[in-house]
Structures are given as structure tokens and as C-alpha cells.
CSV table of C-alpha atoms in Angstrom, one decimal:
chain,number,residue,atom,x,y,z
O,1,UNK,CA,7.7,-84.2,37.2
O,2,UNK,CA,8.1,-82.5,33.9
O,3,UNK,CA,4.1,-82.9,33.4
O,4,UNK,CA,3.1,-81.9,36.6
O,5,UNK,CA,5.5,-78.5,36.1
O,6,UNK,CA,4.0,-77.9,33.2
O,7,UNK,CA,0.2,-78.4,34.5
O,8,UNK,CA,1.4,-76.1,37.4
O,9,UNK,CA,2.2,-73.4,34.8
O,10,UNK,CA,-0.7,-73.6,33.0
O,11,UNK,CA,-2.8,-73.4,35.8
O,12,UNK,CA,-0.8,-70.2,37.3
O,13,UNK,CA,-1.1,-68.6,33.7
O,14,UNK,CA,-5.0,-69.3,33.9
O,15,UNK,CA,-5.2,-67.5,37.4
O,16,UNK,CA,-3.3,-64.7,36.1
O,17,UNK,CA,-5.4,-64.2,33.3
O,18,UNK,CA,-8.5,-64.4,35.2
O,19,UNK,CA,-7.4,-61.7,37.7
O,20,UNK,CA,-6.2,-59.5,34.9
O,21,UNK,CA,-9.8,-59.8,33.1
O,22,UNK,CA,-11.4,-59.2,36.5
O,23,UNK,CA,-9.6,-56.1,37.1
O,24,UNK,CA,-10.2,-54.7,33.6
O,25,UNK,CA,-14.0,-55.7,34.1
O,26,UNK,CA,-14.0,-53.7,37.3
O,27,UNK,CA,-12.1,-50.3,35.5
O,28,UNK,CA,-14.7,-51.0,32.7
O,29,UNK,CA,-17.8,-50.9,35.0
O,30,UNK,CA,-16.3,-48.0,37.0
O,31,UNK,CA,-15.9,-46.2,33.7
O,32,UNK,CA,-19.4,-46.8,32.3
O,33,UNK,CA,-21.1,-46.0,35.7
O,34,UNK,CA,-21.8,-42.4,34.9
O,35,UNK,CA,-23.4,-43.4,31.7
O,36,UNK,CA,-25.3,-46.0,33.3
O,37,UNK,CA,-26.7,-43.5,35.8
O,38,UNK,CA,-27.5,-41.1,33.1
O,39,UNK,CA,-29.5,-43.9,30.9
O,40,UNK,CA,-31.3,-44.9,34.4
O,41,UNK,CA,-32.6,-41.5,35.2
O,42,UNK,CA,-33.5,-40.8,31.5
O,43,UNK,CA,-36.3,-43.4,32.2
O,44,UNK,CA,-37.6,-42.2,35.2
O,45,UNK,CA,-40.3,-39.6,36.3
O,46,UNK,CA,-38.7,-36.4,37.7
O,47,UNK,CA,-40.5,-37.0,41.0
O,48,UNK,CA,-38.3,-40.3,41.9
O,49,UNK,CA,-35.1,-38.3,41.0
O,50,UNK,CA,-36.0,-35.3,43.2
O,51,UNK,CA,-37.0,-38.0,45.7
O,52,UNK,CA,-33.5,-39.2,46.3
O,53,UNK,CA,-33.6,-42.4,44.1
O,54,UNK,CA,-30.9,-41.3,41.4
O,55,UNK,CA,-28.7,-44.6,41.6
O,56,UNK,CA,-32.1,-46.8,42.1
O,57,UNK,CA,-33.7,-48.4,39.0
O,58,UNK,CA,-36.9,-46.8,37.7
O,59,UNK,CA,-40.3,-47.9,39.5
O,60,UNK,CA,-42.1,-46.2,36.9
O,61,UNK,CA,-40.4,-46.8,33.5
O,62,UNK,CA,-41.1,-43.8,31.0
O,63,UNK,CA,-39.8,-42.6,27.8
O,64,UNK,CA,-41.4,-39.2,28.4
O,65,UNK,CA,-38.1,-37.5,29.0
O,66,UNK,CA,-36.7,-38.4,25.8
O,67,UNK,CA,-39.6,-37.4,23.9
O,68,UNK,CA,-39.5,-34.1,25.7
O,69,UNK,CA,-35.9,-33.4,24.9
O,70,UNK,CA,-36.5,-34.6,21.2
O,71,UNK,CA,-39.5,-32.4,20.3
O,72,UNK,CA,-41.2,-30.4,23.1
O,73,UNK,CA,-38.6,-29.2,25.4
O,74,UNK,CA,-38.2,-25.2,25.7
O,75,UNK,CA,-34.6,-24.2,24.4
O,76,UNK,CA,-34.4,-20.1,24.7
O,77,UNK,CA,-37.9,-18.8,24.1
O,78,UNK,CA,-39.0,-21.1,21.4
O,79,UNK,CA,-41.0,-24.2,22.5
O,80,UNK,CA,-38.7,-26.6,20.2
O,81,UNK,CA,-36.6,-29.4,21.1
O,82,UNK,CA,-33.2,-30.8,20.0
O,83,UNK,CA,-34.8,-32.6,16.8
O,84,UNK,CA,-33.7,-29.6,14.5
O,85,UNK,CA,-30.6,-29.1,16.1
O,86,UNK,CA,-29.9,-32.8,15.8
O,87,UNK,CA,-30.2,-32.6,11.8
O,88,UNK,CA,-28.3,-29.2,11.6
O,89,UNK,CA,-25.3,-31.2,13.2
O,90,UNK,CA,-25.6,-33.8,10.6
O,91,UNK,CA,-25.8,-31.2,7.7
O,92,UNK,CA,-22.6,-29.4,9.2
O,93,UNK,CA,-20.7,-32.7,10.0
O,94,UNK,CA,-21.0,-34.9,6.8
O,95,UNK,CA,-19.8,-32.3,4.4
O,96,UNK,CA,-17.3,-30.9,6.5
O,97,UNK,CA,-15.6,-34.8,7.2
O,98,UNK,CA,-16.0,-35.5,3.3
O,99,UNK,CA,-14.2,-32.6,2.1
O,100,UNK,CA,-11.6,-32.7,4.8
O,101,UNK,CA,-10.7,-36.2,4.3
O,102,UNK,CA,-10.4,-35.7,0.1
O,103,UNK,CA,-8.6,-32.5,0.5
O,104,UNK,CA,-6.2,-34.4,3.1
O,105,UNK,CA,-5.7,-37.4,0.8
O,106,UNK,CA,-4.9,-34.9,-2.4
O,107,UNK,CA,-2.5,-33.2,0.0
O,108,UNK,CA,-0.8,-36.6,1.3
O,109,UNK,CA,-0.3,-37.7,-2.2
O,110,UNK,CA,1.1,-34.8,-3.7
O,111,UNK,CA,3.3,-34.2,-0.5
O,112,UNK,CA,4.8,-38.0,-1.1
O,113,UNK,CA,4.5,-38.7,-4.3
O,114,UNK,CA,4.8,-35.6,-6.4
O,115,UNK,CA,7.7,-34.0,-4.7
O,116,UNK,CA,8.6,-30.3,-5.3
O,117,UNK,CA,10.8,-27.6,-3.7
O,118,UNK,CA,9.2,-26.5,-0.5
O,119,UNK,CA,7.2,-29.5,-0.2
O,120,UNK,CA,8.7,-30.0,3.4
O,121,UNK,CA,7.9,-26.5,4.4
O,122,UNK,CA,4.3,-27.0,3.6
O,123,UNK,CA,4.0,-30.0,5.3
O,124,UNK,CA,5.5,-28.2,8.3
O,125,UNK,CA,2.9,-25.4,8.1
O,126,UNK,CA,0.1,-27.8,7.6
O,127,UNK,CA,1.4,-29.7,10.8
O,128,UNK,CA,1.7,-26.6,12.8
O,129,UNK,CA,-1.9,-26.2,12.1
O,130,UNK,CA,-2.7,-29.1,14.3
O,131,UNK,CA,-1.4,-27.2,17.1
O,132,UNK,CA,-3.2,-24.2,17.0
O,133,UNK,CA,-5.7,-23.7,19.8
O,134,UNK,CA,-9.5,-22.8,18.8
O,135,UNK,CA,-9.3,-19.7,20.6
O,136,UNK,CA,-6.6,-18.3,18.5
O,137,UNK,CA,-8.6,-18.3,15.4
O,138,UNK,CA,-11.7,-17.3,16.5
O,139,UNK,CA,-11.4,-13.5,15.6
O,140,UNK,CA,-9.8,-14.3,12.1
O,141,UNK,CA,-12.2,-16.7,11.0
O,142,UNK,CA,-15.2,-14.4,12.1
O,143,UNK,CA,-13.7,-11.6,10.1
O,144,UNK,CA,-13.6,-14.0,7.1
O,145,UNK,CA,-16.9,-15.5,7.7
O,146,UNK,CA,-18.4,-12.2,7.9
O,147,UNK,CA,-16.5,-10.8,4.4
O,148,UNK,CA,-18.1,-14.0,3.1
O,149,UNK,CA,-21.4,-13.3,4.0
O,150,UNK,CA,-21.9,-16.8,5.9
O,151,UNK,CA,-21.4,-15.7,9.5
O,152,UNK,CA,-24.2,-17.2,11.8
O,153,UNK,CA,-25.2,-19.6,9.3
O,154,UNK,CA,-24.5,-23.8,8.7
O,155,UNK,CA,-22.4,-23.4,5.8
O,156,UNK,CA,-20.1,-20.9,7.7
O,157,UNK,CA,-19.7,-23.8,10.2
O,158,UNK,CA,-18.9,-26.2,7.5
O,159,UNK,CA,-16.2,-24.0,6.2
O,160,UNK,CA,-14.6,-23.7,9.7
O,161,UNK,CA,-14.5,-27.4,10.6
O,162,UNK,CA,-13.4,-28.1,6.9
O,163,UNK,CA,-10.2,-25.5,7.0
O,164,UNK,CA,-9.4,-26.6,10.7
O,165,UNK,CA,-9.6,-30.4,9.7
O,166,UNK,CA,-7.3,-30.3,6.7
O,167,UNK,CA,-4.2,-30.2,9.0
O,168,UNK,CA,-5.1,-33.5,10.6
O,169,UNK,CA,-6.3,-35.3,7.4
O,170,UNK,CA,-3.0,-34.3,5.7
O,171,UNK,CA,-0.9,-35.6,8.3
O,172,UNK,CA,-2.9,-38.7,8.4
O,173,UNK,CA,-2.5,-39.5,4.5
O,174,UNK,CA,0.9,-38.3,4.1
O,175,UNK,CA,2.4,-40.6,6.9
O,176,UNK,CA,0.2,-43.4,5.1
O,177,UNK,CA,1.2,-42.8,1.7
O,178,UNK,CA,4.9,-42.2,2.5
O,179,UNK,CA,5.7,-45.9,2.5
O,180,UNK,CA,3.4,-46.7,-0.3
O,181,UNK,CA,5.6,-48.2,-3.5
O,182,UNK,CA,6.6,-45.3,-5.8
O,183,UNK,CA,7.3,-47.3,-8.2
O,184,UNK,CA,3.6,-48.2,-8.7
O,185,UNK,CA,3.1,-44.5,-9.4
O,186,UNK,CA,6.1,-44.0,-11.8
O,187,UNK,CA,4.7,-47.2,-13.7
O,188,UNK,CA,1.3,-45.5,-14.1
O,189,UNK,CA,3.1,-42.3,-15.4
O,190,UNK,CA,4.7,-44.2,-17.9
O,191,UNK,CA,1.6,-45.8,-18.9
O,192,UNK,CA,0.3,-42.5,-19.7
O,193,UNK,CA,-1.7,-42.2,-16.1
O,194,UNK,CA,-2.3,-38.6,-15.3
O,195,UNK,CA,-2.5,-36.9,-11.9
O,196,UNK,CA,-5.9,-37.7,-11.0
O,197,UNK,CA,-6.2,-40.9,-12.8
O,198,UNK,CA,-3.2,-42.2,-10.3
O,199,UNK,CA,-4.9,-40.7,-7.4
O,200,UNK,CA,-8.3,-42.1,-8.2
O,201,UNK,CA,-7.5,-45.3,-9.3
O,202,UNK,CA,-4.2,-46.3,-7.5
O,203,UNK,CA,-3.7,-44.4,-4.3
O,204,UNK,CA,-7.3,-44.0,-3.0
O,205,UNK,CA,-8.5,-47.4,-3.4
O,206,UNK,CA,-5.7,-48.7,-1.1
O,207,UNK,CA,-6.8,-46.1,1.6
O,208,UNK,CA,-9.4,-47.8,3.4
O,209,UNK,CA,-7.7,-48.1,6.7
O,210,UNK,CA,-6.7,-44.2,7.0
O,211,UNK,CA,-9.8,-43.2,5.6
O,212,UNK,CA,-11.8,-44.9,8.3
O,213,UNK,CA,-9.1,-42.9,10.5
O,214,UNK,CA,-9.8,-39.9,9.1
O,215,UNK,CA,-13.6,-40.2,9.0
O,216,UNK,CA,-14.0,-41.1,12.6
O,217,UNK,CA,-11.7,-38.7,14.0
O,218,UNK,CA,-13.0,-35.8,12.0
O,219,UNK,CA,-16.7,-36.5,12.8
O,220,UNK,CA,-16.0,-36.9,16.5
O,221,UNK,CA,-14.2,-33.8,16.8
O,222,UNK,CA,-17.0,-32.0,14.6
O,223,UNK,CA,-19.8,-33.4,16.1
O,224,UNK,CA,-18.8,-33.0,20.0
O,225,UNK,CA,-17.5,-29.3,19.2
O,226,UNK,CA,-18.9,-26.8,21.3
O,227,UNK,CA,-16.8,-23.5,20.7
O,228,UNK,CA,-17.0,-23.0,16.8
O,229,UNK,CA,-20.7,-24.0,17.2
O,230,UNK,CA,-21.3,-21.5,19.9
O,231,UNK,CA,-19.1,-18.5,18.3
O,232,UNK,CA,-20.1,-18.9,14.6
O,233,UNK,CA,-23.7,-20.2,14.6
O,234,UNK,CA,-26.9,-18.4,15.8
O,235,UNK,CA,-30.5,-19.0,16.4
O,236,UNK,CA,-32.0,-22.2,14.1
O,237,UNK,CA,-28.4,-23.1,12.6
O,238,UNK,CA,-27.0,-24.0,15.9
O,239,UNK,CA,-25.7,-27.3,16.3
O,240,UNK,CA,-26.6,-30.2,18.6
O,241,UNK,CA,-24.1,-29.4,21.4
O,242,UNK,CA,-25.0,-25.6,21.6
O,243,UNK,CA,-28.9,-26.8,21.7
O,244,UNK,CA,-28.0,-29.1,24.5
O,245,UNK,CA,-26.2,-26.3,26.8
O,246,UNK,CA,-29.4,-24.1,26.0
O,247,UNK,CA,-31.5,-26.9,27.0
O,248,UNK,CA,-30.1,-27.4,30.1
O,249,UNK,CA,-29.3,-23.6,31.3
O,250,UNK,CA,-33.3,-22.9,29.8
O,251,UNK,CA,-34.4,-25.0,32.8
O,252,UNK,CA,-36.5,-22.3,35.0
O,253,UNK,CA,-37.4,-23.5,38.9
O,254,UNK,CA,-37.0,-27.4,39.5
O,255,UNK,CA,-34.4,-28.7,36.7
O,256,UNK,CA,-36.0,-31.5,34.9
O,257,UNK,CA,-32.6,-33.8,35.5
O,258,UNK,CA,-34.4,-36.5,33.5
O,259,UNK,CA,-34.9,-34.4,30.3
O,260,UNK,CA,-31.4,-33.2,30.5
O,261,UNK,CA,-29.9,-36.7,31.0
O,262,UNK,CA,-32.0,-37.9,27.6
O,263,UNK,CA,-30.6,-34.9,25.7
O,264,UNK,CA,-27.1,-35.7,26.7
O,265,UNK,CA,-27.3,-39.2,25.5
O,266,UNK,CA,-29.2,-38.1,22.4
O,267,UNK,CA,-25.9,-35.7,21.8
O,268,UNK,CA,-23.6,-38.4,22.4
O,269,UNK,CA,-25.1,-41.3,20.7
O,270,UNK,CA,-24.0,-40.5,17.1
O,271,UNK,CA,-20.3,-40.7,18.2
O,272,UNK,CA,-21.0,-43.7,20.3
O,273,UNK,CA,-22.4,-45.5,17.4
O,274,UNK,CA,-19.9,-44.5,15.3
O,275,UNK,CA,-17.2,-46.2,17.5
O,276,UNK,CA,-19.4,-49.0,18.2
O,277,UNK,CA,-19.5,-49.8,14.3
O,278,UNK,CA,-16.4,-48.7,13.1
O,279,UNK,CA,-14.1,-48.6,16.3
O,280,UNK,CA,-11.8,-51.8,15.0
O,281,UNK,CA,-11.4,-50.2,11.8
O,282,UNK,CA,-10.1,-46.9,13.2
O,283,UNK,CA,-7.5,-49.3,15.2
O,284,UNK,CA,-6.5,-50.9,12.2
O,285,UNK,CA,-5.8,-47.6,10.2
O,286,UNK,CA,-4.0,-46.3,12.9
O,287,UNK,CA,-1.8,-49.5,13.1
O,288,UNK,CA,-1.3,-49.8,9.4
O,289,UNK,CA,-0.2,-46.1,9.3
O,290,UNK,CA,2.3,-46.8,12.1
O,291,UNK,CA,3.7,-49.9,10.3
O,292,UNK,CA,3.8,-48.3,6.9
O,293,UNK,CA,5.5,-45.4,8.2
């Protein structure tokens, strides 16, 4: 009887697990359906889409919409594609991510291992900056960029995203370093190690998980940003998101939905690739920070 009861429990558990997986699979398919429609229609001639076949698979597969969106689609009055603006976003995102991550790591290190009067107030102000809406900083930031002479340029956008990201990266590293053994820092000081020696040789090498969190978070926010790009960039310095908006709105007559879909996937591809490649490190970093804190 005991063996039969155990078999029934195992069978019931297997059935429950199967229903849970099926439920999650249905939700995943439902969530991915818009992306699949975009991908399918980006590989169709426009005639198939306008003919009412948006959901059906392509009869004539083609990559012409992708080529058009990348290099020959018309944006505004210039016959150019998304290619230069794609590289604008890379040039903008990579330095901003690196700088905000390094400064955030230094801030977290100072606020946890080099305590001083007013450190709690400074951290509170940095934390408050995480909750300031984008719209509030538009006019002051435009004024500052004008004074510095970098308004409407890629370096201006780098500065904007760098400054706006410091609060988030400081929060991540401060919480991560809060439970780091202070005894190691004190021992290094006794051995004669200075401020930056301790940071580069002790703190930073142990910060892999939280660095991954900072990189992924910052890169995703900067790459997907539209408001700052539309406000502080102009002409050839615009990022990918602004160029995609111009591509969609520049269509005259019949809208080239296949080209628009291809452009949208191109704009989303880098962040998707980052999460596919490094998503597990993002989760590990968040968990490591929560356990340590």
C-alpha cells in the first residue's frame, strides 16, 4: 500500500508539473506572438502584407526590406538608412555605460568602506536622482550642454546618459559592497595599500556579478532611450531610436510595413542579444546583491 501511495504521489506531481510547463509555454507563445509577426512580415514583399496576409507565412521570402531599412530607406530628406544611426548608438552607449559603471563602483566603495560625515546624506541624494523623471531634467540639461558647446552632438548624449546613470550604478554597487568584509580593506591598509590599490586589486575583482547587472541595465536603458535622443541630438548625431521614428514617419503614400518591421527588429536586436548572452549573469548579480545586502 505504501508503494502504491508513493507511485500515486509521483504520478500526480508529474501531471501537475506538465500542466505548469504547458501553461508557461502558452504564455511564452502569447508574449512572443507580436515579435513573430514582425519577423514574418519583415521577410515579405509589401504586396503580400497589403493583400491581407499579415499573419500568413511569406510566399516569396525576401531580405529586401532589411536591406532597405539598413542602407537605402529614406529618413527625412536624406536618402540614407539606419546604418549610421546604429553606430551612433554604439558610440553613445558604450562610453556612457563604462563611465557610469566605474563611477558607480567608486561611489559604492567610498560610501561603504571609507565612511565620512555626511555620507548618508550624499547617498540619499544619489538615490533620489533615480526617481527624477526624464522630463524634469530636459531644460537644465539643455542649458548645460549649450554652455559646454556640445548641444546636438554625440558627446552631449554621452554626458547626459553618464550623469543620469550614476545614481543607479551607485545604488547597485553600494548595496553590493555593504556586506563585503571590511576586515580585508583594513588589512590592506595596514599593509600599506592606498585608496585606488584597494579598489583595483580587492574590490573590483570581486564585483563581477554586480558589474554585469550595471552593464546590462545601463546598456538597455541607454540604447532604448528616445526622449534624450530626440531632445539633445540633431541631424547625423541622432541615435537608433530617433532614426527609427523618422523612418516610420517619413513614409509617404503606402506605408512600407515590411521595412518598418525590419527596422524595429534591428533597433531591438542589440538589447535582445545582450539579454540572451548575459541574462543569466544579470539574474545572478541581482541575487548576489540581495543575499549580500
